[in-house]
mmCIF file with all atom_site columns, C-alpha atoms in Angstrom:
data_model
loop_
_atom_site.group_PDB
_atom_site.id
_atom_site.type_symbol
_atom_site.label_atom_id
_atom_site.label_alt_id
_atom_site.label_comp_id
_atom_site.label_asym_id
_atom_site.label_entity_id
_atom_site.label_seq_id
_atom_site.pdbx_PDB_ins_code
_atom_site.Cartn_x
_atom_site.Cartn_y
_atom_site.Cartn_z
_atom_site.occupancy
_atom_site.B_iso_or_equiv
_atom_site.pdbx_formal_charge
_atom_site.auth_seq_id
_atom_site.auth_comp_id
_atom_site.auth_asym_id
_atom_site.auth_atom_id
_atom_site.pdbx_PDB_model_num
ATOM 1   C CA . UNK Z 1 1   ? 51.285 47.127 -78.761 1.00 0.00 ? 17  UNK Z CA 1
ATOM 2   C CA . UNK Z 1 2   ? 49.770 48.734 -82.034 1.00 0.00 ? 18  UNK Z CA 1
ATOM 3   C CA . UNK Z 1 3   ? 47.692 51.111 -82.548 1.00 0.00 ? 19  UNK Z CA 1
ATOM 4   C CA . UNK Z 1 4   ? 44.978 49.213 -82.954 1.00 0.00 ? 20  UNK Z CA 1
ATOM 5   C CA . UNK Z 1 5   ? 45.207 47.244 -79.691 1.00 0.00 ? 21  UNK Z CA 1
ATOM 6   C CA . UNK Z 1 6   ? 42.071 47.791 -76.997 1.00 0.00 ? 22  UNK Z CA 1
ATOM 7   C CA . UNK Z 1 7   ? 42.367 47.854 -73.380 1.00 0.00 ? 23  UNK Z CA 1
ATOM 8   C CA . UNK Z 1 8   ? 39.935 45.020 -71.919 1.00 0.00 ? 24  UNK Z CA 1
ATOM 9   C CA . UNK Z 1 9   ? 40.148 45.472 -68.622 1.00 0.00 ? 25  UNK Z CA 1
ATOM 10  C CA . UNK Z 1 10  ? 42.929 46.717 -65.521 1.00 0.00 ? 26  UNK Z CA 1
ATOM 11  C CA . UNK Z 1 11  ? 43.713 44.985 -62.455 1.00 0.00 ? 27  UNK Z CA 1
ATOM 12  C CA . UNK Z 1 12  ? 44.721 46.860 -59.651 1.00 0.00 ? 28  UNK Z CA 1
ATOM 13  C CA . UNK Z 1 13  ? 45.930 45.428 -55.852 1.00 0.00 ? 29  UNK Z CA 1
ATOM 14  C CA . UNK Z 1 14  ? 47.291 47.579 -53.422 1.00 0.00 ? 30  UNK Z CA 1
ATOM 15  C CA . UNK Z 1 15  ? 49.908 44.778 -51.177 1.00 0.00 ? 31  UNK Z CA 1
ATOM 16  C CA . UNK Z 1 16  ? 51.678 45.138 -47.948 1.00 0.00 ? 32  UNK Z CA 1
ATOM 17  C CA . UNK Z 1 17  ? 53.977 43.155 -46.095 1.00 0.00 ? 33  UNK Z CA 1
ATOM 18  C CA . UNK Z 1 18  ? 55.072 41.194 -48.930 1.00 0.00 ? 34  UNK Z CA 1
ATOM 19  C CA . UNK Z 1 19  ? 55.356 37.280 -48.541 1.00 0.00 ? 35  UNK Z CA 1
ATOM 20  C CA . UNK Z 1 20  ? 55.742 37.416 -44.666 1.00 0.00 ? 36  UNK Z CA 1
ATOM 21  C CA . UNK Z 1 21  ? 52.526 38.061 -42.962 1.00 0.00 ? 37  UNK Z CA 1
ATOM 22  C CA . UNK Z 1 22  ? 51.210 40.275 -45.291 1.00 0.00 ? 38  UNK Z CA 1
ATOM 23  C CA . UNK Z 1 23  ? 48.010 41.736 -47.363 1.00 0.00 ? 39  UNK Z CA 1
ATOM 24  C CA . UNK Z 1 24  ? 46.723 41.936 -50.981 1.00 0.00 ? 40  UNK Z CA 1
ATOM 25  C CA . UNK Z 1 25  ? 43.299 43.760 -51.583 1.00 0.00 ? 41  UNK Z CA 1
ATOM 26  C CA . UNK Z 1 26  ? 41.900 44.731 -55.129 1.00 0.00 ? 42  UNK Z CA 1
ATOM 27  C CA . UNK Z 1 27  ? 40.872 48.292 -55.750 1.00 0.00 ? 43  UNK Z CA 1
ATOM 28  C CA . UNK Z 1 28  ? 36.771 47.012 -56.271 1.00 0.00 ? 44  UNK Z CA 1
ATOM 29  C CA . UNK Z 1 29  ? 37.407 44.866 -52.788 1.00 0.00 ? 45  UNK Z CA 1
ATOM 30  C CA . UNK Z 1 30  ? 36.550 41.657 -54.307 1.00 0.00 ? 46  UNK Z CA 1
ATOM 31  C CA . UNK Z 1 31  ? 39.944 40.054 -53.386 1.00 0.00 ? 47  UNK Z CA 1
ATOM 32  C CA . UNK Z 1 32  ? 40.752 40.397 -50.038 1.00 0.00 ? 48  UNK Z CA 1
ATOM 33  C CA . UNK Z 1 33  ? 43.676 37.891 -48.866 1.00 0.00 ? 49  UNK Z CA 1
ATOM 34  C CA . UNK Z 1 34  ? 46.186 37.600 -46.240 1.00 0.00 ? 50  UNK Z CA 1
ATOM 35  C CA . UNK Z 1 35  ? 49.726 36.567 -47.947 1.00 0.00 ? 51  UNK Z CA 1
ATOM 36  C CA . UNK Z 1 36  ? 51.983 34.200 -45.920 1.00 0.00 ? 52  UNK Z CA 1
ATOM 37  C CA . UNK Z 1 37  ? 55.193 32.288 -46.904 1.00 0.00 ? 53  UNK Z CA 1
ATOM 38  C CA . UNK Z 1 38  ? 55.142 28.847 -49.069 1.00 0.00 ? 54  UNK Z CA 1
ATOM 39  C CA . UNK Z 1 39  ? 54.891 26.565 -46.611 1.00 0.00 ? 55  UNK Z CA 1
ATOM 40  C CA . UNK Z 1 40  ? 55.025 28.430 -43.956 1.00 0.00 ? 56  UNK Z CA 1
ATOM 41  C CA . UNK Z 1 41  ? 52.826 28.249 -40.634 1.00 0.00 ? 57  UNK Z CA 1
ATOM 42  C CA . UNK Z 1 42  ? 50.859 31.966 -42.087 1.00 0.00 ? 58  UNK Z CA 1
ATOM 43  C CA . UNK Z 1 43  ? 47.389 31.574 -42.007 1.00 0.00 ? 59  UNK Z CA 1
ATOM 44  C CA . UNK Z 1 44  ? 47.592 33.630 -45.860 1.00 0.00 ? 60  UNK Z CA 1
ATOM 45  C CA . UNK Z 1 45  ? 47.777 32.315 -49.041 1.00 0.00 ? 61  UNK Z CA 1
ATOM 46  C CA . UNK Z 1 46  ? 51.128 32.617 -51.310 1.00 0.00 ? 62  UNK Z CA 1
ATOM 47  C CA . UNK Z 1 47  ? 51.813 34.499 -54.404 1.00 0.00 ? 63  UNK Z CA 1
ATOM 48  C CA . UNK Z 1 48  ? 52.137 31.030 -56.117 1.00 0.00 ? 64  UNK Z CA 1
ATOM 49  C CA . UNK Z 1 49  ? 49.005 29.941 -55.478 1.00 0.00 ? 65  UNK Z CA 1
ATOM 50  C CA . UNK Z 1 50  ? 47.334 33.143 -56.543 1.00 0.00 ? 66  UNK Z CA 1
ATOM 51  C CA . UNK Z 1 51  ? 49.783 32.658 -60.252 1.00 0.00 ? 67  UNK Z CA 1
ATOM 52  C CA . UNK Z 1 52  ? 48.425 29.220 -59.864 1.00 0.00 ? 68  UNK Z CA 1
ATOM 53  C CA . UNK Z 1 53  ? 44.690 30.002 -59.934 1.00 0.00 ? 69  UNK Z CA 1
ATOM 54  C CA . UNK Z 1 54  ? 44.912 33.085 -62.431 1.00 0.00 ? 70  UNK Z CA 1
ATOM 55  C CA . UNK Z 1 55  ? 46.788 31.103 -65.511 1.00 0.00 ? 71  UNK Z CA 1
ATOM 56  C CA . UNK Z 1 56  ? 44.762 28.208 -64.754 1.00 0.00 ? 72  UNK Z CA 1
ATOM 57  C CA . UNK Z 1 57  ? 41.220 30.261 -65.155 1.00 0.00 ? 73  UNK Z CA 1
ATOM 58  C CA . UNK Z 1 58  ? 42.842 32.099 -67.611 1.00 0.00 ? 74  UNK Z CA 1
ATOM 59  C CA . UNK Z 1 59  ? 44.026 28.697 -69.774 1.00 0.00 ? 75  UNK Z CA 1
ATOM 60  C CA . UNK Z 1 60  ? 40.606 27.372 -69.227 1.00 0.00 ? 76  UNK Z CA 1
ATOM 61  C CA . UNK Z 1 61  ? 39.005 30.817 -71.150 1.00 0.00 ? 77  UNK Z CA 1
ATOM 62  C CA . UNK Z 1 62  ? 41.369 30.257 -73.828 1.00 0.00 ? 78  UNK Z CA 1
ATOM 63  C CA . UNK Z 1 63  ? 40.415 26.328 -74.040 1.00 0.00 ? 79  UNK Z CA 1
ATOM 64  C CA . UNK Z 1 64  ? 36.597 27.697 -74.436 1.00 0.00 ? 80  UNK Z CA 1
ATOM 65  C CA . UNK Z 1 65  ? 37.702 29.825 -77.216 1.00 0.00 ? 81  UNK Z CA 1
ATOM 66  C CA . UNK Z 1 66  ? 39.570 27.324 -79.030 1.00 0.00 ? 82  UNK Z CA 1
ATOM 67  C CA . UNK Z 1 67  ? 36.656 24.859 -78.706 1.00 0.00 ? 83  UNK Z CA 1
ATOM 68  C CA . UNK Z 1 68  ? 34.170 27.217 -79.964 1.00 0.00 ? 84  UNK Z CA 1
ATOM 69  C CA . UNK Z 1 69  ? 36.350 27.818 -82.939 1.00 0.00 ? 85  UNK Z CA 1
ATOM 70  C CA . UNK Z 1 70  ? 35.876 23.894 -83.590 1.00 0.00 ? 86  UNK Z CA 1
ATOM 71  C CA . UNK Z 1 71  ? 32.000 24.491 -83.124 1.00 0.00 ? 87  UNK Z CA 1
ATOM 72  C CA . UNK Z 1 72  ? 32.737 22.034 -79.717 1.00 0.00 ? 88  UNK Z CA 1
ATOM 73  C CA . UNK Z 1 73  ? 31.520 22.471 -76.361 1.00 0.00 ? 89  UNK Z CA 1
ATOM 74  C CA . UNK Z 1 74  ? 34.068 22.035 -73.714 1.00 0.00 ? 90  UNK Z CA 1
ATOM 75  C CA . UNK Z 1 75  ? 33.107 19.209 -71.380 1.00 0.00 ? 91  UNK Z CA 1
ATOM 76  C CA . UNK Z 1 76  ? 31.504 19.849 -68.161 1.00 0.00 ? 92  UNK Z CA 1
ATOM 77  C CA . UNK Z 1 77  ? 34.262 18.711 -65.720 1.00 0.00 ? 93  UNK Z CA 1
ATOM 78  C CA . UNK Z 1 78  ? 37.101 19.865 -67.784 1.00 0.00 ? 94  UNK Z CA 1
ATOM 79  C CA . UNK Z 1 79  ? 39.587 21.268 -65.392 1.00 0.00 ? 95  UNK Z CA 1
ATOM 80  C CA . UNK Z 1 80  ? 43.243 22.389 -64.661 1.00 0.00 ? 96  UNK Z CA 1
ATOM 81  C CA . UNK Z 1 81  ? 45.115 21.085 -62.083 1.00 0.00 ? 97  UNK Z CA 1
ATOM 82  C CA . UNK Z 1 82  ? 48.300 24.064 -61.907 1.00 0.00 ? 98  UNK Z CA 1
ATOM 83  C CA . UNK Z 1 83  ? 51.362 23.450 -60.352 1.00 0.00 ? 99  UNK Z CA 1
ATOM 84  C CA . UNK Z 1 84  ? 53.995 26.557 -59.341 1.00 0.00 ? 100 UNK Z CA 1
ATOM 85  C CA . UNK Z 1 85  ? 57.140 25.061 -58.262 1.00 0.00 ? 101 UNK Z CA 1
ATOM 86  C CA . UNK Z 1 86  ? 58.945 28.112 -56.158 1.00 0.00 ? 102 UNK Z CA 1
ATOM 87  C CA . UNK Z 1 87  ? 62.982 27.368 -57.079 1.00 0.00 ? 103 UNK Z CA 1
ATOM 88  C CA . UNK Z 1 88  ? 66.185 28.733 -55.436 1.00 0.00 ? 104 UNK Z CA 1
ATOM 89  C CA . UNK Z 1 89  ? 69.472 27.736 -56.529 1.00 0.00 ? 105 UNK Z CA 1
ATOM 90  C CA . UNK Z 1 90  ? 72.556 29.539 -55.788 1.00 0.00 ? 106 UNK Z CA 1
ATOM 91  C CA . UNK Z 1 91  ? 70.826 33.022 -54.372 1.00 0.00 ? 107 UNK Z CA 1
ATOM 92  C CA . UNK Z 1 92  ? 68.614 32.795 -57.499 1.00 0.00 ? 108 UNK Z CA 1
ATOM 93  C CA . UNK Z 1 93  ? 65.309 32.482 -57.229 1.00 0.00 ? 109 UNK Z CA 1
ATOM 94  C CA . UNK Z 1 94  ? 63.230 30.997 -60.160 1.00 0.00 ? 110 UNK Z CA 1
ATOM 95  C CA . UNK Z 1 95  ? 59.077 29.648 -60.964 1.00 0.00 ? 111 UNK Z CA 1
ATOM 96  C CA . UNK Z 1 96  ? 58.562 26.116 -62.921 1.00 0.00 ? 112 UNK Z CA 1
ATOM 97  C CA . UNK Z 1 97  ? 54.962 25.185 -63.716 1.00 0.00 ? 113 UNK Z CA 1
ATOM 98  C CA . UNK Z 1 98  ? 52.398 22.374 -64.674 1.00 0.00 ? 114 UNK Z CA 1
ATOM 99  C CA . UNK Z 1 99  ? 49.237 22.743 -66.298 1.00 0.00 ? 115 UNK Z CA 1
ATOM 100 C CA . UNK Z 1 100 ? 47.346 19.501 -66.042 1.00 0.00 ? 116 UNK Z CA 1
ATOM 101 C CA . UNK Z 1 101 ? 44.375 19.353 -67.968 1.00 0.00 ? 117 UNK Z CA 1
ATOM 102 C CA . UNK Z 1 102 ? 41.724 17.011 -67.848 1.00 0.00 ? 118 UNK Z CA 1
ATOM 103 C CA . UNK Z 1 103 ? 39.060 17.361 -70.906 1.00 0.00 ? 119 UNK Z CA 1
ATOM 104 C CA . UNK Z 1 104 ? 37.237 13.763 -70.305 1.00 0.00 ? 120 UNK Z CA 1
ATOM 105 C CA . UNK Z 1 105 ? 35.358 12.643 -73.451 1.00 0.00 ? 121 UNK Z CA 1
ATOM 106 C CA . UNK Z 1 106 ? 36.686 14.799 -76.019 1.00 0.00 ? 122 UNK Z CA 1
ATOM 107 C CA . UNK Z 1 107 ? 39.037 12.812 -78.850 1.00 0.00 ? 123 UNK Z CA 1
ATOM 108 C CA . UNK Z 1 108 ? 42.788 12.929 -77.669 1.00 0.00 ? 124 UNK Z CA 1
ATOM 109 C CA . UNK Z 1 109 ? 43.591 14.629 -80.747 1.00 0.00 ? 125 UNK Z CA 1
ATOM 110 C CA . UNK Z 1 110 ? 40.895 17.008 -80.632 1.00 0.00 ? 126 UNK Z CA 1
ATOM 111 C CA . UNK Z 1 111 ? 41.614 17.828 -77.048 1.00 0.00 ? 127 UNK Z CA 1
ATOM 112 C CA . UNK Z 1 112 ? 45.486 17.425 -77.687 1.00 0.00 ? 128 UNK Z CA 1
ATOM 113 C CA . UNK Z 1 113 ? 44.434 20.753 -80.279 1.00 0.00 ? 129 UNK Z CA 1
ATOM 114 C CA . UNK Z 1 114 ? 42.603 22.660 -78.235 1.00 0.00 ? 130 UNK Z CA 1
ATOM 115 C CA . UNK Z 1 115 ? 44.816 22.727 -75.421 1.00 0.00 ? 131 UNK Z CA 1
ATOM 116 C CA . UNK Z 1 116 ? 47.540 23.365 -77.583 1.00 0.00 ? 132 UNK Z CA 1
ATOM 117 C CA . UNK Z 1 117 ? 46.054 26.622 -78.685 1.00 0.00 ? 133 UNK Z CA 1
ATOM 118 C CA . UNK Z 1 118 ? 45.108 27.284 -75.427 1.00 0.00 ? 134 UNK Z CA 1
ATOM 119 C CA . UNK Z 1 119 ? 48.923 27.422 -74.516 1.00 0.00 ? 135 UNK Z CA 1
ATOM 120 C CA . UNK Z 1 120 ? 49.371 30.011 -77.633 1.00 0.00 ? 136 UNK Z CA 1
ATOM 121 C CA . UNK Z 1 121 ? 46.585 32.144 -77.202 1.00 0.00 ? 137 UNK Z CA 1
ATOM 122 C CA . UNK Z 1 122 ? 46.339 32.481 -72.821 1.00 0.00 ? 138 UNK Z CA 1
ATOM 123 C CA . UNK Z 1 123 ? 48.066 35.584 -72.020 1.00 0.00 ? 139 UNK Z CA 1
ATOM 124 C CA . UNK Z 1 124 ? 49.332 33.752 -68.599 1.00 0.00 ? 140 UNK Z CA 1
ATOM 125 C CA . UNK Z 1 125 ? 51.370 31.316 -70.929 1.00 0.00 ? 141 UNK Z CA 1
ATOM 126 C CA . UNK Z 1 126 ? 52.261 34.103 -73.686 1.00 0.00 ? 142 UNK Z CA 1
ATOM 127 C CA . UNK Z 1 127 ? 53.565 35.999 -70.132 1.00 0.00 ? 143 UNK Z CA 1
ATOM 128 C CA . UNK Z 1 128 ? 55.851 33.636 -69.423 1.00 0.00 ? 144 UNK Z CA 1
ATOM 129 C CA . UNK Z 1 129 ? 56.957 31.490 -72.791 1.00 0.00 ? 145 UNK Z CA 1
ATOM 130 C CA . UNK Z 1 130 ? 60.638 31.639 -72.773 1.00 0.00 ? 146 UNK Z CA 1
ATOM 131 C CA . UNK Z 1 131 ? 61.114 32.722 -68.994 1.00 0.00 ? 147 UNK Z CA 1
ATOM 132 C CA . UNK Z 1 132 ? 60.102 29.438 -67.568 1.00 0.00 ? 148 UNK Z CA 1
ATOM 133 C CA . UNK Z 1 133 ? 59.653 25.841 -67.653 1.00 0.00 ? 149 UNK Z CA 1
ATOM 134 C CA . UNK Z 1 134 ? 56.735 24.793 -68.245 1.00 0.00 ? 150 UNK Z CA 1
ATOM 135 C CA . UNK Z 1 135 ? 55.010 21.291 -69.218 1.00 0.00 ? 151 UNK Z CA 1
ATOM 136 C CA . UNK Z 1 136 ? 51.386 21.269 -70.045 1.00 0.00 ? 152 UNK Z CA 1
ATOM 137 C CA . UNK Z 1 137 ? 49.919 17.197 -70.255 1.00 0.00 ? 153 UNK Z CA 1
ATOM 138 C CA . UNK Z 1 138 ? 46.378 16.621 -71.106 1.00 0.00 ? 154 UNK Z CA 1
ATOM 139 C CA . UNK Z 1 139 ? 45.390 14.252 -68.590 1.00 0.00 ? 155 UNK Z CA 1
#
């Protein structure tokens, strides 16, 4: 980071119990979640469904910023449909991901633009360039 970089904002979660029956809770209380296993019988959510629904918000903030730079308005159902694949081969565990977003009545090339962008500029996707797969389709 230079010098001249600014602190926005710091999220902080106090978690216990990990994966398997567990708890997250943020410091100002507004998340509150029980954590259970993928696919699992828990009555919690999983840690890839939380990744899932932070990029995604997070990609959509950076398609409103990329719009606005083309003086557009982003369309009023645009949304992200994310995908986190949880992988495990030999002892090795490993995340994939899909963005699928839908921008309905924008110009494919215009939207094709913005989303691409999106996927430069979204500090979810600068997070985890090179680390993982990940495919994002405009829809």
């Amino acid at each position: 980071m230079t010098q001249a970089t600014k602190l926005i904002y710091t999220a902080r979660t106090h978690t216990s119990g990990g994966r398997g029956d567990g708890m997250s809770r943020s410091s100002d209380g507004r998340l509150d979640v029980k954590l259970s296993p993928p696919g699992g019988a828990g009555v919690g959510t999983n840690p890839e469904q939380l990744f899932a629904a932070g990029w995604s918000a997070c990609f959509e903030g950076a398609m409103e910023i990329a719009a606005r730079k083309r003086k557009i308005v982003l369309p009023r159902k645009s949304a992200i449909d994310a995908e986190i694949d949880l992988l495990h081969d030999d002892g090795t565990f490993a995340l994939r991901a899909r963005l699928n977003v839908s921008l309905p009545g924008l110009d494919h090339e215009v939207a094709r633009g913005i989303v691409d962008e999106a996927h430069q500029t979204c500090p979810y996707s600068a997070a985890v360039r090179g680390n993982i797969e990940v495919t994002v389709a405009l829809i």
